[in-house]
Amino acid sequence: MDTCRTPANASKCSGNTMECFMVLSTQAQKITIGILCGLFGTMCVFENSLVLYLIFSSPGIRKKPSYLFIGSLALADILASIIFVCSLVNFHVFNEVGFSKEVFLLQLGGVNTSFSASLSSLLLTALDRYISISRPSEYKLLMTRKRAWTALGVLWVTCATIACLPLLGWNCCVLDSSCSELFPFVDDNYLSGWLCFIVVLLGCIIYAYAHVLWRARQHVAYMEKHQAQVGKQNTRMRMDVMLAKTLVMVLAVLVLCWSPVLVLMIYSIFSRLSDHLRKVFAFCSTLCLLNSMVNPIIYALRSKELFSSLRRVFSHFRRQLKAAEESPEAESTHKSSAIET
C-alpha cells in the first residue's frame, strides 16, 4: 500500500501511515463508536427513505420544486450515512487497512460528495423559499420543475467534482506535500479549499434565510392586519412561512451538529492536534449522522403536506393489516356456513 508523510505522527508511525489515524485505543471506545454509527445510520436511512417515498409517491408533492430540493437533501443524507458508517466502522472499529490509497480516497470522495450535496440542497431550498416569499406572484414562472432539476444536476456534478479532486491527483502522496492530521493521504491545501467551500455554502444559506425570516415576519404582520382579506394567496403565504420556519430549524440543527467537526478541521490546519483531540474528532463525526437523522423528524412534524401524506400511508397500511387479519376468519365462516347448508 502507498505511504506518505504524516507531520504529526511520523515518529510514531514509521511503517503503515493508515495506522497513524486509528486513534481509538480501547475496546470501549470502539464499541461506542460502533453503536452510535449503527443506531444513527440505521435510523437515518429509514427516515430519509420514508421522506423520499412520501415525496415521490404523492403527485401533488413531487411536482413542487421545494420538495424536489428536500428530496435531494434526503437522498444525500442516505448516501452519506451508508458510505460514512461503512468507512468509519471499518477504519476505526475493525482497523481495516487492507485497501489501497485509491479505494480510501474514493470512499472519502463519496462522503464529501454526499455531505456537500446535503448543504447545497439546503442552499437551493433557501433560495426557493426566498423567491416564493419575496416574489409570490412570479414564483411559478421563475421556479419551474425544469429549472429545479437543472439546478440539482449542476449541484451534484459540482459536489462530486470537488470531492473527487484528491482521487484525481490532488493528494499529499502525489504532490509530496504536507498531509492532513485528520484524513490519510489528504493534502492540507485541499482540506483548506474544501473547508472554504463549506463555509461559503453555510454563509450563503444563513444570509438567504435571514432574508427569508425577515420577509416571513412582514407577511405575518400583513396577514394579521388584513384578516378580512384572507384568501387563497394568503393561505399559500402561510404555508410558505411555515415551510421557511421549518427549514430554519433544519439549518439550526445543521450548524449545531457540524460546528465541532468544522472547528477541529480548521484548527488542524493551523496547529497540530493531540491524540485526545483526534479522538474527540472521531466521536464528533457521528454528530453529522445525528443531523441527518433529525432532519426528517423536523419535516414530519412541521410540514403539513408530508405529515398528511404520512398519515395516509399509515392508514392504508392499517387497512391492509386489518384486511389480512379478517380474511382467514371470513373464509372459515364461509366454509362453516357451506357445511351447514
mmCIF file of C-alpha atoms in Angstrom:
data_model
loop_
_atom_site.group_PDB
_atom_site.id
_atom_site.type_symbol
_atom_site.label_atom_id
_atom_site.label_comp_id
_atom_site.label_asym_id
_atom_site.label_seq_id
_atom_site.Cartn_x
_atom_site.Cartn_y
_atom_site.Cartn_z
ATOM 1 C CA MET A 1 0.000 0.000 0.000
ATOM 2 C CA ASP A 2 1.151 3.527 -0.775
ATOM 3 C CA THR A 3 2.611 5.531 2.068
ATOM 4 C CA CYS A 4 3.212 9.224 2.533
ATOM 5 C CA ARG A 5 4.348 11.601 5.213
ATOM 6 C CA THR A 6 2.251 12.439 8.270
ATOM 7 C CA PRO A 7 3.631 15.503 10.041
ATOM 8 C CA ALA A 8 2.173 14.874 13.497
ATOM 9 C CA ASN A 9 2.958 11.211 14.000
ATOM 10 C CA ALA A 10 5.880 10.485 11.724
ATOM 11 C CA SER A 11 7.990 9.308 14.639
ATOM 12 C CA LYS A 12 5.273 7.025 15.981
ATOM 13 C CA CYS A 13 4.113 5.512 12.691
ATOM 14 C CA SER A 14 7.070 4.758 10.520
ATOM 15 C CA GLY A 15 5.530 1.762 8.786
ATOM 16 C CA ASN A 16 1.937 1.979 7.678
ATOM 17 C CA THR A 17 0.584 5.538 7.581
ATOM 18 C CA MET A 18 -3.033 4.364 7.843
ATOM 19 C CA GLU A 19 -2.342 3.164 11.377
ATOM 20 C CA CYS A 20 -1.401 6.714 12.396
ATOM 21 C CA PHE A 21 -5.056 7.744 12.079
ATOM 22 C CA MET A 22 -6.519 4.880 14.130
ATOM 23 C CA VAL A 23 -6.875 6.883 17.325
ATOM 24 C CA LEU A 24 -9.365 4.709 19.243
ATOM 25 C CA SER A 25 -7.161 2.892 21.726
ATOM 26 C CA THR A 26 -9.660 0.981 23.911
ATOM 27 C CA GLN A 27 -12.322 -1.570 23.137
ATOM 28 C CA ALA A 28 -14.940 0.559 24.910
ATOM 29 C CA GLN A 29 -14.269 3.474 22.545
ATOM 30 C CA LYS A 30 -14.595 1.220 19.514
ATOM 31 C CA ILE A 31 -17.841 -0.321 20.789
ATOM 32 C CA THR A 32 -19.260 3.141 21.500
ATOM 33 C CA ILE A 33 -18.434 4.386 18.003
ATOM 34 C CA GLY A 34 -19.898 1.204 16.512
ATOM 35 C CA ILE A 35 -23.161 1.555 18.466
ATOM 36 C CA LEU A 36 -23.537 5.256 17.620
ATOM 37 C CA CYS A 37 -22.875 4.658 13.932
ATOM 38 C CA GLY A 38 -25.196 1.663 13.803
ATOM 39 C CA LEU A 39 -28.048 3.452 15.598
ATOM 40 C CA PHE A 40 -27.790 6.831 13.866
ATOM 41 C CA GLY A 41 -27.037 5.311 10.468
ATOM 42 C CA THR A 42 -29.949 2.858 10.541
ATOM 43 C CA MET A 43 -32.438 5.490 11.696
ATOM 44 C CA CYS A 44 -31.112 7.983 9.146
ATOM 45 C CA VAL A 45 -31.517 5.586 6.220
ATOM 46 C CA PHE A 46 -35.010 4.544 7.342
ATOM 47 C CA GLU A 47 -36.295 8.061 7.987
ATOM 48 C CA ASN A 48 -34.869 9.647 4.846
ATOM 49 C CA SER A 49 -36.081 6.730 2.732
ATOM 50 C CA LEU A 50 -39.547 7.341 4.162
ATOM 51 C CA VAL A 51 -39.277 11.043 3.255
ATOM 52 C CA LEU A 52 -38.316 10.136 -0.321
ATOM 53 C CA TYR A 53 -41.230 7.720 -0.539
ATOM 54 C CA LEU A 54 -43.689 10.308 0.779
ATOM 55 C CA ILE A 55 -42.462 12.897 -1.707
ATOM 56 C CA PHE A 56 -42.361 10.797 -4.860
ATOM 57 C CA SER A 57 -45.468 8.706 -4.119
ATOM 58 C CA SER A 58 -47.641 11.820 -3.914
ATOM 59 C CA PRO A 59 -48.244 13.543 -7.297
ATOM 60 C CA GLY A 60 -49.185 16.819 -5.613
ATOM 61 C CA ILE A 61 -45.992 16.974 -3.549
ATOM 62 C CA ARG A 62 -43.412 15.787 -6.072
ATOM 63 C CA LYS A 63 -44.452 18.464 -8.576
ATOM 64 C CA LYS A 64 -43.307 21.249 -6.255
ATOM 65 C CA PRO A 65 -39.658 22.366 -6.592
ATOM 66 C CA SER A 66 -39.448 22.882 -2.808
ATOM 67 C CA TYR A 67 -39.935 19.178 -2.194
ATOM 68 C CA LEU A 68 -37.592 18.211 -5.019
ATOM 69 C CA PHE A 69 -34.856 20.034 -3.106
ATOM 70 C CA ILE A 70 -35.931 18.337 0.134
ATOM 71 C CA GLY A 71 -35.820 15.023 -1.716
ATOM 72 C CA SER A 72 -32.270 15.818 -2.836
ATOM 73 C CA LEU A 73 -31.376 16.562 0.785
ATOM 74 C CA ALA A 74 -32.854 13.225 1.904
ATOM 75 C CA LEU A 75 -31.020 11.333 -0.849
ATOM 76 C CA ALA A 76 -27.727 12.987 0.092
ATOM 77 C CA ASP A 77 -28.251 12.076 3.753
ATOM 78 C CA ILE A 78 -28.973 8.440 2.835
ATOM 79 C CA LEU A 79 -25.807 8.123 0.740
ATOM 80 C CA ALA A 80 -23.722 9.932 3.341
ATOM 81 C CA SER A 81 -24.995 7.652 6.109
ATOM 82 C CA ILE A 82 -24.277 4.433 4.233
ATOM 83 C CA ILE A 83 -20.811 5.394 2.991
ATOM 84 C CA PHE A 84 -19.812 7.209 6.182
ATOM 85 C CA VAL A 85 -20.882 4.422 8.549
ATOM 86 C CA CYS A 86 -19.227 1.678 6.499
ATOM 87 C CA SER A 87 -15.924 3.543 6.133
ATOM 88 C CA LEU A 88 -15.798 4.828 9.724
ATOM 89 C CA VAL A 89 -16.626 1.462 11.303
ATOM 90 C CA ASN A 90 -14.220 -0.450 9.055
ATOM 91 C CA PHE A 91 -11.429 2.003 9.780
ATOM 92 C CA HIS A 92 -11.791 2.891 13.467
ATOM 93 C CA VAL A 93 -13.584 -0.185 14.859
ATOM 94 C CA PHE A 94 -12.225 -3.072 12.776
ATOM 95 C CA ASN A 95 -8.947 -1.286 11.912
ATOM 96 C CA GLU A 96 -9.224 -2.391 8.305
ATOM 97 C CA VAL A 97 -6.189 -1.221 6.315
ATOM 98 C CA GLY A 98 -6.218 -3.795 3.535
ATOM 99 C CA PHE A 99 -7.425 -1.358 0.883
ATOM 100 C CA SER A 100 -5.376 0.882 -1.361
ATOM 101 C CA LYS A 101 -4.964 4.644 -1.298
ATOM 102 C CA GLU A 102 -7.331 4.928 -4.280
ATOM 103 C CA VAL A 103 -10.088 2.966 -2.532
ATOM 104 C CA PHE A 104 -9.792 5.090 0.600
ATOM 105 C CA LEU A 105 -9.897 8.336 -1.382
ATOM 106 C CA LEU A 106 -12.900 7.015 -3.316
ATOM 107 C CA GLN A 107 -14.746 6.385 -0.033
ATOM 108 C CA LEU A 108 -13.759 9.811 1.250
ATOM 109 C CA GLY A 109 -14.934 11.357 -2.004
ATOM 110 C CA GLY A 110 -18.306 9.663 -1.619
ATOM 111 C CA VAL A 111 -18.722 11.011 1.913
ATOM 112 C CA ASN A 112 -17.652 14.520 0.875
ATOM 113 C CA THR A 113 -19.948 14.449 -2.162
ATOM 114 C CA SER A 114 -22.957 13.447 -0.075
ATOM 115 C CA PHE A 115 -22.415 15.937 2.736
ATOM 116 C CA SER A 116 -21.610 18.748 0.260
ATOM 117 C CA ALA A 117 -24.760 17.897 -1.712
ATOM 118 C CA SER A 118 -26.740 17.978 1.533
ATOM 119 C CA LEU A 119 -25.552 21.514 2.258
ATOM 120 C CA SER A 120 -26.055 22.590 -1.357
ATOM 121 C CA SER A 121 -29.620 21.224 -1.292
ATOM 122 C CA LEU A 122 -30.272 23.375 1.756
ATOM 123 C CA LEU A 123 -28.927 26.377 -0.166
ATOM 124 C CA LEU A 124 -31.256 25.700 -3.116
ATOM 125 C CA THR A 125 -34.148 25.310 -0.689
ATOM 126 C CA ALA A 126 -33.244 28.628 0.922
ATOM 127 C CA LEU A 127 -33.223 30.352 -2.467
ATOM 128 C CA ASP A 128 -36.525 28.679 -3.357
ATOM 129 C CA ARG A 129 -38.139 29.931 -0.152
ATOM 130 C CA TYR A 130 -36.736 33.407 -0.683
ATOM 131 C CA ILE A 131 -38.224 33.643 -4.195
ATOM 132 C CA SER A 132 -41.526 32.186 -3.005
ATOM 133 C CA ILE A 133 -41.911 34.732 -0.208
ATOM 134 C CA SER A 134 -40.337 37.800 -1.811
ATOM 135 C CA ARG A 135 -41.928 37.387 -5.274
ATOM 136 C CA PRO A 136 -45.023 35.202 -4.800
ATOM 137 C CA SER A 137 -46.799 36.359 -7.967
ATOM 138 C CA GLU A 138 -43.810 35.380 -10.159
ATOM 139 C CA TYR A 139 -42.771 32.247 -8.268
ATOM 140 C CA LYS A 140 -44.291 29.697 -10.655
ATOM 141 C CA LEU A 141 -42.675 31.396 -13.638
ATOM 142 C CA LEU A 142 -39.261 31.693 -12.010
ATOM 143 C CA MET A 143 -39.083 28.318 -10.261
ATOM 144 C CA THR A 144 -40.206 25.639 -12.717
ATOM 145 C CA ARG A 145 -39.641 21.903 -12.438
ATOM 146 C CA LYS A 146 -37.187 22.021 -15.347
ATOM 147 C CA ARG A 147 -35.092 24.697 -13.650
ATOM 148 C CA ALA A 148 -35.244 22.795 -10.365
ATOM 149 C CA TRP A 149 -33.965 19.572 -11.962
ATOM 150 C CA THR A 150 -31.259 21.515 -13.822
ATOM 151 C CA ALA A 151 -30.106 23.155 -10.580
ATOM 152 C CA LEU A 152 -29.999 19.764 -8.860
ATOM 153 C CA GLY A 153 -27.960 18.293 -11.710
ATOM 154 C CA VAL A 154 -25.423 21.128 -11.541
ATOM 155 C CA LEU A 155 -25.337 20.772 -7.739
ATOM 156 C CA TRP A 156 -24.482 17.065 -7.717
ATOM 157 C CA VAL A 157 -21.929 17.289 -10.542
ATOM 158 C CA THR A 158 -20.149 20.216 -8.846
ATOM 159 C CA CYS A 159 -20.052 18.498 -5.448
ATOM 160 C CA ALA A 160 -18.811 15.221 -6.941
ATOM 161 C CA THR A 161 -16.082 17.013 -8.920
ATOM 162 C CA ILE A 162 -14.773 18.921 -5.893
ATOM 163 C CA ALA A 163 -14.927 15.828 -3.660
ATOM 164 C CA CYS A 164 -13.021 13.638 -6.141
ATOM 165 C CA LEU A 165 -10.062 16.009 -6.613
ATOM 166 C CA PRO A 166 -7.869 14.033 -4.139
ATOM 167 C CA LEU A 167 -8.597 10.842 -6.063
ATOM 168 C CA LEU A 168 -7.713 12.613 -9.323
ATOM 169 C CA GLY A 169 -4.288 13.632 -8.032
ATOM 170 C CA TRP A 170 -4.646 16.443 -5.501
ATOM 171 C CA ASN A 171 -3.299 14.434 -2.566
ATOM 172 C CA CYS A 172 -0.152 14.623 -0.477
ATOM 173 C CA CYS A 173 1.296 11.397 -1.883
ATOM 174 C CA VAL A 174 1.297 12.603 -5.492
ATOM 175 C CA LEU A 175 2.315 16.158 -4.630
ATOM 176 C CA ASP A 176 4.756 15.104 -1.865
ATOM 177 C CA SER A 177 3.256 17.829 0.313
ATOM 178 C CA SER A 178 2.060 18.143 3.906
ATOM 179 C CA CYS A 179 -0.687 15.654 4.795
ATOM 180 C CA SER A 180 -3.702 16.374 6.929
ATOM 181 C CA GLU A 181 -3.620 15.147 10.533
ATOM 182 C CA LEU A 182 -7.267 14.017 10.345
ATOM 183 C CA PHE A 183 -7.515 12.228 6.988
ATOM 184 C CA PRO A 184 -4.971 9.887 5.371
ATOM 185 C CA PHE A 185 -3.490 10.987 2.021
ATOM 186 C CA VAL A 186 -5.402 14.304 2.069
ATOM 187 C CA ASP A 187 -3.361 17.400 1.246
ATOM 188 C CA ASP A 188 -3.640 20.262 3.742
ATOM 189 C CA ASN A 189 -4.218 22.765 0.937
ATOM 190 C CA TYR A 190 -7.104 20.699 -0.435
ATOM 191 C CA LEU A 191 -8.640 20.450 3.032
ATOM 192 C CA SER A 192 -8.366 24.240 3.364
ATOM 193 C CA GLY A 193 -10.072 24.716 -0.001
ATOM 194 C CA TRP A 194 -12.865 22.254 0.862
ATOM 195 C CA LEU A 195 -13.434 23.986 4.191
ATOM 196 C CA CYS A 196 -13.672 27.349 2.413
ATOM 197 C CA PHE A 197 -16.268 25.826 0.065
ATOM 198 C CA ILE A 198 -18.313 24.537 3.002
ATOM 199 C CA VAL A 199 -18.036 27.806 4.940
ATOM 200 C CA VAL A 200 -19.164 29.773 1.863
ATOM 201 C CA LEU A 201 -22.155 27.435 1.479
ATOM 202 C CA LEU A 202 -23.094 27.911 5.139
ATOM 203 C CA GLY A 203 -22.677 31.668 4.843
ATOM 204 C CA CYS A 204 -24.921 31.830 1.768
ATOM 205 C CA ILE A 205 -27.550 29.668 3.473
ATOM 206 C CA ILE A 206 -27.544 31.806 6.615
ATOM 207 C CA TYR A 207 -27.704 35.017 4.536
ATOM 208 C CA ALA A 208 -30.608 33.706 2.441
ATOM 209 C CA TYR A 209 -32.552 32.513 5.476
ATOM 210 C CA ALA A 210 -32.035 35.852 7.225
ATOM 211 C CA HIS A 211 -33.900 37.455 4.330
ATOM 212 C CA VAL A 212 -36.494 34.671 4.323
ATOM 213 C CA LEU A 213 -37.252 35.209 8.010
ATOM 214 C CA TRP A 214 -37.401 38.964 7.540
ATOM 215 C CA ARG A 215 -39.909 38.644 4.692
ATOM 216 C CA ALA A 216 -41.834 35.991 6.598
ATOM 217 C CA ARG A 217 -42.257 38.345 9.538
ATOM 218 C CA GLN A 218 -43.502 41.026 7.143
ATOM 219 C CA HIS A 219 -46.059 38.637 5.667
ATOM 220 C CA VAL A 220 -47.256 37.531 9.097
ATOM 221 C CA ALA A 221 -47.744 41.156 10.115
ATOM 222 C CA TYR A 222 -49.582 41.864 6.851
ATOM 223 C CA MET A 223 -51.926 38.900 7.263
ATOM 224 C CA GLU A 224 -52.735 39.840 10.854
ATOM 225 C CA LYS A 225 -53.545 43.392 9.731
ATOM 226 C CA HIS A 226 -55.795 42.284 6.854
ATOM 227 C CA GLN A 227 -57.773 39.438 8.422
ATOM 228 C CA ALA A 228 -60.833 40.245 6.347
ATOM 229 C CA GLN A 229 -58.947 39.770 3.087
ATOM 230 C CA VAL A 230 -57.671 36.278 3.821
ATOM 231 C CA GLY A 231 -57.930 34.191 0.690
ATOM 232 C CA LYS A 232 -56.110 31.637 -1.375
ATOM 233 C CA GLN A 233 -52.990 33.789 -1.752
ATOM 234 C CA ASN A 234 -52.683 34.423 1.982
ATOM 235 C CA THR A 235 -53.238 30.730 2.679
ATOM 236 C CA ARG A 236 -50.306 29.917 0.420
ATOM 237 C CA MET A 237 -48.290 32.619 2.162
ATOM 238 C CA ARG A 238 -48.933 30.900 5.486
ATOM 239 C CA MET A 239 -47.686 27.609 4.031
ATOM 240 C CA ASP A 240 -44.554 29.346 2.699
ATOM 241 C CA VAL A 241 -43.898 30.936 6.073
ATOM 242 C CA MET A 242 -44.379 27.589 7.838
ATOM 243 C CA LEU A 243 -42.007 25.828 5.441
ATOM 244 C CA ALA A 244 -39.466 28.624 5.827
ATOM 245 C CA LYS A 245 -39.531 28.278 9.613
ATOM 246 C CA THR A 246 -39.206 24.509 9.269
ATOM 247 C CA LEU A 247 -36.100 24.802 7.137
ATOM 248 C CA VAL A 248 -34.601 27.337 9.534
ATOM 249 C CA MET A 249 -34.927 24.657 12.221
ATOM 250 C CA VAL A 250 -33.134 22.257 9.872
ATOM 251 C CA LEU A 251 -30.375 24.841 9.415
ATOM 252 C CA ALA A 252 -30.039 25.397 13.172
ATOM 253 C CA VAL A 253 -29.610 21.662 13.768
ATOM 254 C CA LEU A 254 -27.110 21.530 10.907
ATOM 255 C CA VAL A 255 -24.931 24.280 12.395
ATOM 256 C CA LEU A 256 -25.032 22.769 15.892
ATOM 257 C CA CYS A 257 -24.055 19.300 14.648
ATOM 258 C CA TRP A 258 -21.375 20.404 12.192
ATOM 259 C CA SER A 259 -19.706 23.160 14.235
ATOM 260 C CA PRO A 260 -17.466 20.853 16.355
ATOM 261 C CA VAL A 261 -16.203 18.975 13.287
ATOM 262 C CA LEU A 262 -15.545 22.113 11.257
ATOM 263 C CA VAL A 263 -13.801 23.840 14.174
ATOM 264 C CA LEU A 264 -11.451 20.878 14.655
ATOM 265 C CA MET A 265 -10.758 20.695 10.909
ATOM 266 C CA ILE A 266 -9.868 24.372 10.801
ATOM 267 C CA TYR A 267 -7.753 24.048 13.946
ATOM 268 C CA SER A 268 -5.846 21.108 12.446
ATOM 269 C CA ILE A 269 -4.704 23.285 9.534
ATOM 270 C CA PHE A 270 -3.043 25.868 11.752
ATOM 271 C CA SER A 271 -1.871 23.690 14.646
ATOM 272 C CA ARG A 272 -1.012 20.097 15.433
ATOM 273 C CA LEU A 273 -3.685 18.031 17.126
ATOM 274 C CA SER A 274 -3.081 15.867 20.171
ATOM 275 C CA ASP A 275 -4.282 12.272 20.226
ATOM 276 C CA HIS A 276 -7.057 13.337 22.593
ATOM 277 C CA LEU A 277 -8.396 15.919 20.120
ATOM 278 C CA ARG A 278 -8.217 13.389 17.297
ATOM 279 C CA LYS A 279 -10.354 11.024 19.385
ATOM 280 C CA VAL A 280 -12.777 13.888 20.031
ATOM 281 C CA PHE A 281 -12.948 14.452 16.262
ATOM 282 C CA ALA A 282 -13.809 10.784 15.669
ATOM 283 C CA PHE A 283 -16.714 10.984 18.125
ATOM 284 C CA CYS A 284 -17.867 14.404 16.884
ATOM 285 C CA SER A 285 -18.065 12.958 13.377
ATOM 286 C CA THR A 286 -21.075 10.923 14.497
ATOM 287 C CA LEU A 287 -22.937 14.209 15.077
ATOM 288 C CA CYS A 288 -23.134 14.525 11.284
ATOM 289 C CA LEU A 289 -25.201 11.325 11.292
ATOM 290 C CA LEU A 290 -27.354 12.735 14.084
ATOM 291 C CA ASN A 291 -28.037 15.791 11.936
ATOM 292 C CA SER A 292 -29.123 13.616 9.016
ATOM 293 C CA MET A 293 -31.342 11.615 11.373
ATOM 294 C CA VAL A 294 -33.076 14.665 12.884
ATOM 295 C CA ASN A 295 -33.924 16.383 9.585
ATOM 296 C CA PRO A 296 -36.747 14.007 8.530
ATOM 297 C CA ILE A 297 -38.299 14.243 12.012
ATOM 298 C CA ILE A 298 -38.488 18.011 11.592
ATOM 299 C CA TYR A 299 -40.130 17.597 8.179
ATOM 300 C CA ALA A 300 -42.786 15.224 9.539
ATOM 301 C CA LEU A 301 -43.611 17.456 12.493
ATOM 302 C CA ARG A 302 -43.584 20.791 10.628
ATOM 303 C CA SER A 303 -44.700 20.110 7.038
ATOM 304 C CA LYS A 304 -48.470 19.654 6.866
ATOM 305 C CA GLU A 305 -48.275 18.110 3.393
ATOM 306 C CA LEU A 306 -45.683 15.499 4.366
ATOM 307 C CA PHE A 307 -47.486 14.803 7.635
ATOM 308 C CA SER A 308 -50.799 14.307 5.789
ATOM 309 C CA SER A 309 -49.090 12.005 3.307
ATOM 310 C CA LEU A 310 -47.556 10.064 6.209
ATOM 311 C CA ARG A 311 -50.985 9.675 7.824
ATOM 312 C CA ARG A 312 -52.418 8.360 4.545
ATOM 313 C CA VAL A 313 -49.611 5.800 4.287
ATOM 314 C CA PHE A 314 -50.205 4.583 7.854
ATOM 315 C CA SER A 315 -53.973 4.482 7.318
ATOM 316 C CA HIS A 316 -53.505 2.409 4.157
ATOM 317 C CA PHE A 317 -51.116 0.097 5.999
ATOM 318 C CA ARG A 318 -53.600 -0.378 8.872
ATOM 319 C CA ARG A 319 -56.422 -1.168 6.441
ATOM 320 C CA GLN A 320 -54.284 -3.768 4.685
ATOM 321 C CA LEU A 321 -53.260 -5.282 8.015
ATOM 322 C CA LYS A 322 -56.851 -5.385 9.222
ATOM 323 C CA ALA A 323 -57.986 -6.981 5.969
ATOM 324 C CA ALA A 324 -55.253 -9.609 6.248
ATOM 325 C CA GLU A 325 -56.325 -10.426 9.816
ATOM 326 C CA GLU A 326 -60.012 -10.648 8.959
ATOM 327 C CA SER A 327 -59.697 -12.670 5.749
ATOM 328 C CA PRO A 328 -58.993 -16.074 7.434
ATOM 329 C CA GLU A 329 -61.963 -15.559 9.778
ATOM 330 C CA ALA A 330 -64.192 -14.647 6.866
ATOM 331 C CA GLU A 331 -63.027 -17.711 4.931
ATOM 332 C CA SER A 332 -63.628 -20.046 7.881
ATOM 333 C CA THR A 333 -67.098 -18.538 8.422
ATOM 334 C CA HIS A 334 -67.917 -19.084 4.762
ATOM 335 C CA LYS A 335 -66.761 -22.708 4.959
ATOM 336 C CA SER A 336 -68.785 -23.454 8.088
ATOM 337 C CA SER A 337 -71.939 -21.951 6.635
ATOM 338 C CA ALA A 338 -71.468 -24.014 3.466
ATOM 339 C CA ILE A 339 -71.103 -27.214 5.541
ATOM 340 C CA GLU A 340 -74.307 -26.442 7.497
ATOM 341 C CA THR A 341 -76.169 -25.894 4.252
#
